Coordinates of C-alpha atoms and ligand atoms in Angstrom, one line a residue:
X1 CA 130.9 83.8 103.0
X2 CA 128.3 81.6 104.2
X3 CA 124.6 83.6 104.1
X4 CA 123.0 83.5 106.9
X5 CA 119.9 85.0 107.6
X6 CA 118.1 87.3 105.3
X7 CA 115.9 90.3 106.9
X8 CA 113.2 91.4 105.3
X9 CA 111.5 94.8 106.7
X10 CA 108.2 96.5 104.8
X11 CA 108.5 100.5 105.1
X12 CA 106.3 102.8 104.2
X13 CA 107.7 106.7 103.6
X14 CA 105.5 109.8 102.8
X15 CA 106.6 111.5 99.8
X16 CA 107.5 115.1 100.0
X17 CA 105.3 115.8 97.4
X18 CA 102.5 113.6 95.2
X19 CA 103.6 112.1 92.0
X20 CA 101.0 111.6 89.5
X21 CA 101.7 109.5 86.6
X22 CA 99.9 107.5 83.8
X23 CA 99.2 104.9 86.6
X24 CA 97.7 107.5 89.1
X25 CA 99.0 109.4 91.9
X26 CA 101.3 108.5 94.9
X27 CA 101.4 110.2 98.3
X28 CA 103.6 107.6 99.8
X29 CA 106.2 104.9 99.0
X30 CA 105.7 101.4 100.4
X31 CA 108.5 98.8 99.9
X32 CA 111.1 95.9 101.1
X33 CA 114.5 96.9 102.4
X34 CA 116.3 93.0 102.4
X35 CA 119.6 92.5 104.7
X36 CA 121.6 89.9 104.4
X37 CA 124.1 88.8 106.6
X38 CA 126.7 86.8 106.6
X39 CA 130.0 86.7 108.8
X40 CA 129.6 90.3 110.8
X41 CA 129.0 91.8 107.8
X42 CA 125.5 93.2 106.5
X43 CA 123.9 93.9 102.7
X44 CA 121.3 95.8 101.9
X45 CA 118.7 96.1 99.2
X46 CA 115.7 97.7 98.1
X47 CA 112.7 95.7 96.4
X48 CA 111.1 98.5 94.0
X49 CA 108.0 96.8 93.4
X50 CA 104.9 98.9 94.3
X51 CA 102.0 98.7 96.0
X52 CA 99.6 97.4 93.2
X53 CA 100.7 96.1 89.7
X54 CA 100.5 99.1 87.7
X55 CA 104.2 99.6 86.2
X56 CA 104.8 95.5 86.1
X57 CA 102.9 92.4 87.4
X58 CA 105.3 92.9 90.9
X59 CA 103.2 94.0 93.9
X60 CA 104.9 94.6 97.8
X61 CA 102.8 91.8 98.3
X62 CA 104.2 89.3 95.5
X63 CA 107.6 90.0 96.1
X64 CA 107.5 89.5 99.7
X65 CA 105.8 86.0 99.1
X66 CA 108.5 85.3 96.5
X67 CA 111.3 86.2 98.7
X68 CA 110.1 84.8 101.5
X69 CA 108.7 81.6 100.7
X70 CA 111.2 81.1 97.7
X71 CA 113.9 83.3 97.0
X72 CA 115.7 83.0 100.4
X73 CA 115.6 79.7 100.7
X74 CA 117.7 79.0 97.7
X75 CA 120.2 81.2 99.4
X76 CA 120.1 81.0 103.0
X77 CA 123.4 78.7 103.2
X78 CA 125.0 79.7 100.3
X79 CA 128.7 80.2 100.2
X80 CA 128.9 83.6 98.4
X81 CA 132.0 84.1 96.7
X82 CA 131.0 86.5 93.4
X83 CA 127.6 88.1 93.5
X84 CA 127.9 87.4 89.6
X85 CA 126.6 84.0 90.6
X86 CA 123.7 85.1 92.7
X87 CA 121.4 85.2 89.3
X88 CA 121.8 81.6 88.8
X89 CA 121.4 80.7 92.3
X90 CA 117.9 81.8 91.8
X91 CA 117.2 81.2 88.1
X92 CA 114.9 78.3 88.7
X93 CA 112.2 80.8 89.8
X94 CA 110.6 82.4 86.8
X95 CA 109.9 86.3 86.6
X96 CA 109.6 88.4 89.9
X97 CA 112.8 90.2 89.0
X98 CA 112.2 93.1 91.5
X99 CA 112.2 90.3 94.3
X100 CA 115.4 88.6 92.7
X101 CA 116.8 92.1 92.5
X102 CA 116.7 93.4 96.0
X103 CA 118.2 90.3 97.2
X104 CA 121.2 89.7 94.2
X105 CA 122.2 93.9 95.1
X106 CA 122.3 92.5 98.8
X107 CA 124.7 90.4 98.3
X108 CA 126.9 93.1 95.9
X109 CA 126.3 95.4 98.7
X110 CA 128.1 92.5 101.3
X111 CA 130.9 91.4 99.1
X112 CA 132.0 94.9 98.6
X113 CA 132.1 95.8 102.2
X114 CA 133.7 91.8 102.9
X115 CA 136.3 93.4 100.4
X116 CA 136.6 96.7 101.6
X117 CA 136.0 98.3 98.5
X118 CA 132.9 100.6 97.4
X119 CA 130.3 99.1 95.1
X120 CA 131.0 101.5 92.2
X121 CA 134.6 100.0 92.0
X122 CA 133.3 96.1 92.2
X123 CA 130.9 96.9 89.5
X124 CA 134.3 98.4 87.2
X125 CA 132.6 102.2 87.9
X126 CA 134.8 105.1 86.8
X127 CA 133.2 108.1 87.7
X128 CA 133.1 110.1 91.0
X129 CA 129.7 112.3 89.8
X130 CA 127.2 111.0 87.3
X131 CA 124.8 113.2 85.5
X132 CA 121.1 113.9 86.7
X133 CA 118.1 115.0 86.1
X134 CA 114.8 115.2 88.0
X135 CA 111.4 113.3 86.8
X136 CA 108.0 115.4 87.5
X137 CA 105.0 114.3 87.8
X138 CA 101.6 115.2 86.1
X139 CA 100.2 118.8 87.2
X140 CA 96.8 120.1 86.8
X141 CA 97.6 122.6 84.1
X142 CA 100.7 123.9 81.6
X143 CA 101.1 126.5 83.4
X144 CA 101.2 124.1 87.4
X145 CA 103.5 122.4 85.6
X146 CA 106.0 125.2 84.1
X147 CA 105.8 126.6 87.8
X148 CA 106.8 122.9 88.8
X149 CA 109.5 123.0 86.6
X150 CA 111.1 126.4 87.5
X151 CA 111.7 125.1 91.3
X152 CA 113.1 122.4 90.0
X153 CA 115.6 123.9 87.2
X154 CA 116.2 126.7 90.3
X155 CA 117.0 124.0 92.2
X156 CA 120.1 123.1 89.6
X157 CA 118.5 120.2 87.7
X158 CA 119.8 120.5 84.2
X159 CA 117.6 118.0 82.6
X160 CA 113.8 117.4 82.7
X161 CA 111.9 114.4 82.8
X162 CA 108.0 115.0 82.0
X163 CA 105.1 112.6 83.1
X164 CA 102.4 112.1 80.1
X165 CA 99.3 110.6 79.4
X166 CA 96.2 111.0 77.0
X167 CA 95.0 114.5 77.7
X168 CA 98.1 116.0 79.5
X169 CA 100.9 115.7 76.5
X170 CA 101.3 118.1 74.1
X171 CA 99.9 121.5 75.4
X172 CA 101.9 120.5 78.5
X173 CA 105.4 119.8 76.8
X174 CA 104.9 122.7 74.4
X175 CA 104.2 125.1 77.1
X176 CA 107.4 123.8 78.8
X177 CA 109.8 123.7 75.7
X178 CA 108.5 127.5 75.2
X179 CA 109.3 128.3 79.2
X180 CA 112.6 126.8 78.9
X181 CA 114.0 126.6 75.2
X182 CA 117.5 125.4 76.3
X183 CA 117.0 122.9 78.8
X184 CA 116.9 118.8 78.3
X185 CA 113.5 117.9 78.0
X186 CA 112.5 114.1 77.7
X187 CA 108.4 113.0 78.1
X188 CA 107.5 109.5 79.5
X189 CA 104.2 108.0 78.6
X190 CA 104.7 105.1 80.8
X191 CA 102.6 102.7 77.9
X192 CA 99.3 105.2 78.2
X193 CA 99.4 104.9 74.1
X194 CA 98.8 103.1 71.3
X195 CA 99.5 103.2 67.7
X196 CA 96.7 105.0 66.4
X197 CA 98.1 108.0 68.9
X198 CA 100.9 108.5 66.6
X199 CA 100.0 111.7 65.2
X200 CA 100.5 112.9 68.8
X201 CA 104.2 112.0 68.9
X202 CA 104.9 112.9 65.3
X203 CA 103.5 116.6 66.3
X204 CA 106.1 116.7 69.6
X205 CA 109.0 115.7 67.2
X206 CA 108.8 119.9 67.1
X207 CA 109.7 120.2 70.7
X208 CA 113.0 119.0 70.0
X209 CA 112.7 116.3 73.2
X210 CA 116.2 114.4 74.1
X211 CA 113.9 111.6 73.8
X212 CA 110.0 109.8 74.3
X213 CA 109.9 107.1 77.0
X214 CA 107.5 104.0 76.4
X215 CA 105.2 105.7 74.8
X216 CA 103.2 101.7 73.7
X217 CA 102.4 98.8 75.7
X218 CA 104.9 97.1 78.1
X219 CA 104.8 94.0 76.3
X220 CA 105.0 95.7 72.8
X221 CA 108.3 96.1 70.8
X222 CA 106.6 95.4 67.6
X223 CA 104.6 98.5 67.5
X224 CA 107.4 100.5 68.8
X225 CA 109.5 99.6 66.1
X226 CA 107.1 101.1 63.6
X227 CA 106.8 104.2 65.5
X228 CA 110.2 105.0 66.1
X229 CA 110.5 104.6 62.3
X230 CA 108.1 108.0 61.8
X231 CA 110.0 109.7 64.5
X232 CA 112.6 112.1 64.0
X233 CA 112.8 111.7 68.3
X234 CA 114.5 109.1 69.7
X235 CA 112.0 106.4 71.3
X236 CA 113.6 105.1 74.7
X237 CA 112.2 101.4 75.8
X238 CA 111.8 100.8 80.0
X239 CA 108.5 98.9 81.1
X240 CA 109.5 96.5 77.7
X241 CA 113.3 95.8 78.9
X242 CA 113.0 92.9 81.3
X243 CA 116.4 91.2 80.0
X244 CA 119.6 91.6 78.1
X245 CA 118.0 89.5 75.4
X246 CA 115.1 92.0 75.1
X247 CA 117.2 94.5 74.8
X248 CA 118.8 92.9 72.1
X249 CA 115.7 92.2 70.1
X250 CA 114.3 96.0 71.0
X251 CA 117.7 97.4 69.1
X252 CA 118.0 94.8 66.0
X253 CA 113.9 95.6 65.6
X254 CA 114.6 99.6 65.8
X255 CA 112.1 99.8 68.5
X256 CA 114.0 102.5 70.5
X257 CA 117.4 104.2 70.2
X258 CA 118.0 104.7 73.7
X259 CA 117.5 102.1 77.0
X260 CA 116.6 102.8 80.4
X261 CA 118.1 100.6 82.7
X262 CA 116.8 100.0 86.1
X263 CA 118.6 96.8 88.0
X264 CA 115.0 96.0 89.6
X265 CA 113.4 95.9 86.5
X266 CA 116.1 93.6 84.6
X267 CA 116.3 91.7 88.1
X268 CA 120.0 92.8 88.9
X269 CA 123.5 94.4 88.7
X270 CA 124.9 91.7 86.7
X271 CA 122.0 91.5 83.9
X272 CA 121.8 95.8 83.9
X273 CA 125.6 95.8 83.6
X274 CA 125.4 93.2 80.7
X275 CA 122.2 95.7 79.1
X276 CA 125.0 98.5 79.4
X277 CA 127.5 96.2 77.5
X278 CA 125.9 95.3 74.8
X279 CA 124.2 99.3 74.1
X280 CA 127.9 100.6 74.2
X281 CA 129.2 98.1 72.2
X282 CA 126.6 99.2 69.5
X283 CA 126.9 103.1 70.7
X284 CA 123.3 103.2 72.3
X285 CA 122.9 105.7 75.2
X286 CA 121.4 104.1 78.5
X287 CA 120.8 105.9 81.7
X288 CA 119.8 104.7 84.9
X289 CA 115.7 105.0 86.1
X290 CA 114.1 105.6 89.1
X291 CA 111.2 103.6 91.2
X292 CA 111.1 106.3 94.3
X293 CA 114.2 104.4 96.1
X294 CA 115.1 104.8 99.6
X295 CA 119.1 106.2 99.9
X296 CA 119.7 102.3 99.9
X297 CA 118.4 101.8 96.2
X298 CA 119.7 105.4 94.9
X299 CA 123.1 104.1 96.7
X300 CA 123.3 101.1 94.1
X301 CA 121.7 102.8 91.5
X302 CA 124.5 105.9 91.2
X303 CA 127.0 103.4 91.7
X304 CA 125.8 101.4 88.5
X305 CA 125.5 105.1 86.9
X306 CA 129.1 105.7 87.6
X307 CA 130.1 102.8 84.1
X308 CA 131.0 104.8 81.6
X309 CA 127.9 104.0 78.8
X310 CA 125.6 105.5 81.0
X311 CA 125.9 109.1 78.9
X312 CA 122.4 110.2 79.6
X313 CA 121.3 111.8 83.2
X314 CA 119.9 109.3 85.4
X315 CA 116.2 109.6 87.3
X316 CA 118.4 109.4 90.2
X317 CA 117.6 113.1 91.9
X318 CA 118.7 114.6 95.3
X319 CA 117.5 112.6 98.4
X320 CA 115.4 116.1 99.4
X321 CA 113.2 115.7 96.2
X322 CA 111.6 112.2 97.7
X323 CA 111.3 112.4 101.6
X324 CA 111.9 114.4 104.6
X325 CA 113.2 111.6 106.5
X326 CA 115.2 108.8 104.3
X327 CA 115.6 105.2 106.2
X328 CA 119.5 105.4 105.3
X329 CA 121.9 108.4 105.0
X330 CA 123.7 110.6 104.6
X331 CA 121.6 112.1 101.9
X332 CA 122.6 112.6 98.2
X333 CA 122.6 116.3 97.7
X334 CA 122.9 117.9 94.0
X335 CA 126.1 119.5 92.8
X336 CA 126.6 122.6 91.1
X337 CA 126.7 120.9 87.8
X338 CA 123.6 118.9 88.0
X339 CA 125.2 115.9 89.1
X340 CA 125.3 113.3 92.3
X341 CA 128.4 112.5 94.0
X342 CA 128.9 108.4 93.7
X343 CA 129.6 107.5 97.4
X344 CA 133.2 105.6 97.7
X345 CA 132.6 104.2 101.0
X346 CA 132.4 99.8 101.6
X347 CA 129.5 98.7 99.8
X348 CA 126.8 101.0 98.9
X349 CA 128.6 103.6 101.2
X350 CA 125.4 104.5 102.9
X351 CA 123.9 102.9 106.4
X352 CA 120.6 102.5 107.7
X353 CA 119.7 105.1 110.3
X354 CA 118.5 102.3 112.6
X355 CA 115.6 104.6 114.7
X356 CA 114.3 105.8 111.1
X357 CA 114.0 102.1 109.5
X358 CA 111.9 101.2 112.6
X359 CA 109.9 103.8 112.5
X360 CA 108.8 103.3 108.6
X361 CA 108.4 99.6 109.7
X362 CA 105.3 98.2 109.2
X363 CA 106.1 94.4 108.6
X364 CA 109.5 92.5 109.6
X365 CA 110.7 88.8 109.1
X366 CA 114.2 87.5 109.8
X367 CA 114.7 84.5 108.0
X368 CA 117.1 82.2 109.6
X369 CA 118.8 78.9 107.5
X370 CA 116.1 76.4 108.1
X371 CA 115.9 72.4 106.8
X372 CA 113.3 72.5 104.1
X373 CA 112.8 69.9 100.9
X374 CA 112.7 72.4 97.8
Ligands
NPG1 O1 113.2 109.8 90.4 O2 113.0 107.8 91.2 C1 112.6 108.8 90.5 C2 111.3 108.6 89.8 C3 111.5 108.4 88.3 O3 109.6 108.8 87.0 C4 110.3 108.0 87.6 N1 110.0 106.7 87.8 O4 108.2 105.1 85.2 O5 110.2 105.5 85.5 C5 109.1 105.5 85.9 C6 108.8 106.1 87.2 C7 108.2 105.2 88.3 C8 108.3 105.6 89.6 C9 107.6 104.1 87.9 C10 107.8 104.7 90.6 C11 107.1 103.2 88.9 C12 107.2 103.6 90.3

């Protein structure tokens, strides 16, 4: 199928409540929902960069600049056949993985549909529900936060995720462990740490968490290796996984027991698949992150859930817990057993609801095949 023009649309989407994390607080997601058409049939994918480079070097701003002045060009024209291929299509630019991502998860989402199949069977999915859980953000107090909590265990979330940082860690995650002794409970640090805060983590080994999230630097798996050596807990590595081959070097060091995998992050399907691979092979639990998506991004992401390593509940909660009013539908809602239905439609098996993508619009470019020397 011969690609031929690539739409790029900034939205903005107030979230329903702020999320406050090691990196500050967020009333409001910005991103880049890319389409990409070719032969009647549209992709769609969601760029998870945010607005400033706090979680990775990506802005909004970078990654429209990358996929607009480079990206797209190298595929505007292309015959797409397997979006297996996509990844190399685009290999001559260096880094900017969340722009390569949006646009390779496109073109998943358009062979699928060109195939009438969903995107949880192209990717060799099994599952029709994968496992959840629900990530909150940093309160003002133990107690904000054990009140935080209950709404969201009443709300049938069966596993945990807590936000850390210097100053809101232990008395925080002790004082939820003691509210709720039986459910999962797993603390990410998002790199606020270093080293000589080890004592920290070694004292929370008590709390009997499923596991610590990037606790060190992003560009650390030296340091983590040592920690996770005077851990009882299982370290899980995110901000430092940009690549299967990172992941391979995180596991032969012992810097984590456990992998996040978020397709923005490793810059795709095909490289998160191959993450998921190589962890089973070596019986390493992943599960799938979160960046705030749109129903577009939590679309591809609970597909790539549905593979059968992904043994840990995903940060991929209920469309209701991010915004009132998503850009695509219908919404994910959360069943009984703290789990998301994997939509089976073509493609992603959700569609843009066309009046709600225009009104989070706040910057639009169709790109259209164009003779450039590159
Ligand atoms: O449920 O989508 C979600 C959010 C999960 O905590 C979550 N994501 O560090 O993993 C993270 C964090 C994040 C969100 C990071 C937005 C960067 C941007």
């Amino acid at each position: 199928m011969k690609i031929e023009s690539i739409e790029l649309r900034r939205i903005t989407l107030p979230l329903v409540s702020p999320f406050t994390t090691s990196f500050g607080t967020q009333t409001e997601r910005p991103c880049i929902i890319v389409s990409v058409h070719a032969e009647g049939v549209t992709g769609y994918g969601e760029c998870v960069a945010m607005e400033g480079p706090w979680y990775s070097y990506e802005t909004v701003g970078t990654a429209w600049h990358m996929l607009q002045d480079y990206l797209i060009p190298r595929l505007l024209g292309y015959d797409l056949d397997d979006p297996m291929d996509v990844w190399d299509v685009l290999a001559s630019i260096r880094g900017h993985n969340m722009a390569k991502a949006a646009l390779e998860m496109a073109c998943w989402d358009l062979v699928a549909k060109a195939r009438g199949m969903s995107l949880r069977d192209l990717l060799g999915g099994g599952r029709d529900r994968v496992a959840v859980g629900v990530s909150v953000g940093i309160q003002a107090s133990p107690s904000a936060l054990v009140d935080t909590v209950q709404r969201y265990v009443d709300d049938g979330y069966a596993r945990i995720k807590l936000k850390i940082a210097p100053g809101h860690d232990e008395a925080y995650v002790t004082a939820v462990r003691a509210a709720f002794p039986d459910t999962l409970i797993q603390a990410d640090a998002n790199s606020a740490y270093t080293l000589a805060d080890a004592p920290i983590f070694q004292r929370m080994d008590a709390l009997n968490l499923l596991l610590i999230e990037q606790p060190l630097a992003d560009d650390d798996i030296v340091d983590h290796a040592t920690l996770q050596h005077e851990l009882r807990t299982p370290l899980c590595l995110d901000e430092s996984i940009h690549s299967p081959d990172d992941a391979r070097h995180a596991l032969d060091l012992g810097s984590c027991r456990v992998i996040n995998i978020k397709p923005g992050r490793v810059g795709e399907h095909r490289r998160s698949r191959e993450i998921h691979d190589l962890c089973r092979a070596r019986d390493i639990p992943v599960w799938c992150g979160g960046m705030l998506e749109t129903n577009i991004g939590r679309a591809h992401n609970a597909a790539l859930a549905s593979l059968p390593g992904f043994t840990l509940p995903g940060d991929i909660s209920a469309s209701a817990r991010y915004y009132a009013h998503d850009v695509a539908g219908p919404d994910f809602a959360l069943n009984d057993d703290s789990t998301l239905s994997v939509p089976t439609g073509p493609g992603i098996g959700v569609e843009p609801d066309s009046a709600a993508l225009a009104a989070a619009t706040t910057r639009q470019e169709m790109v259209a095949r164009r003779a450039v020397a590159l």
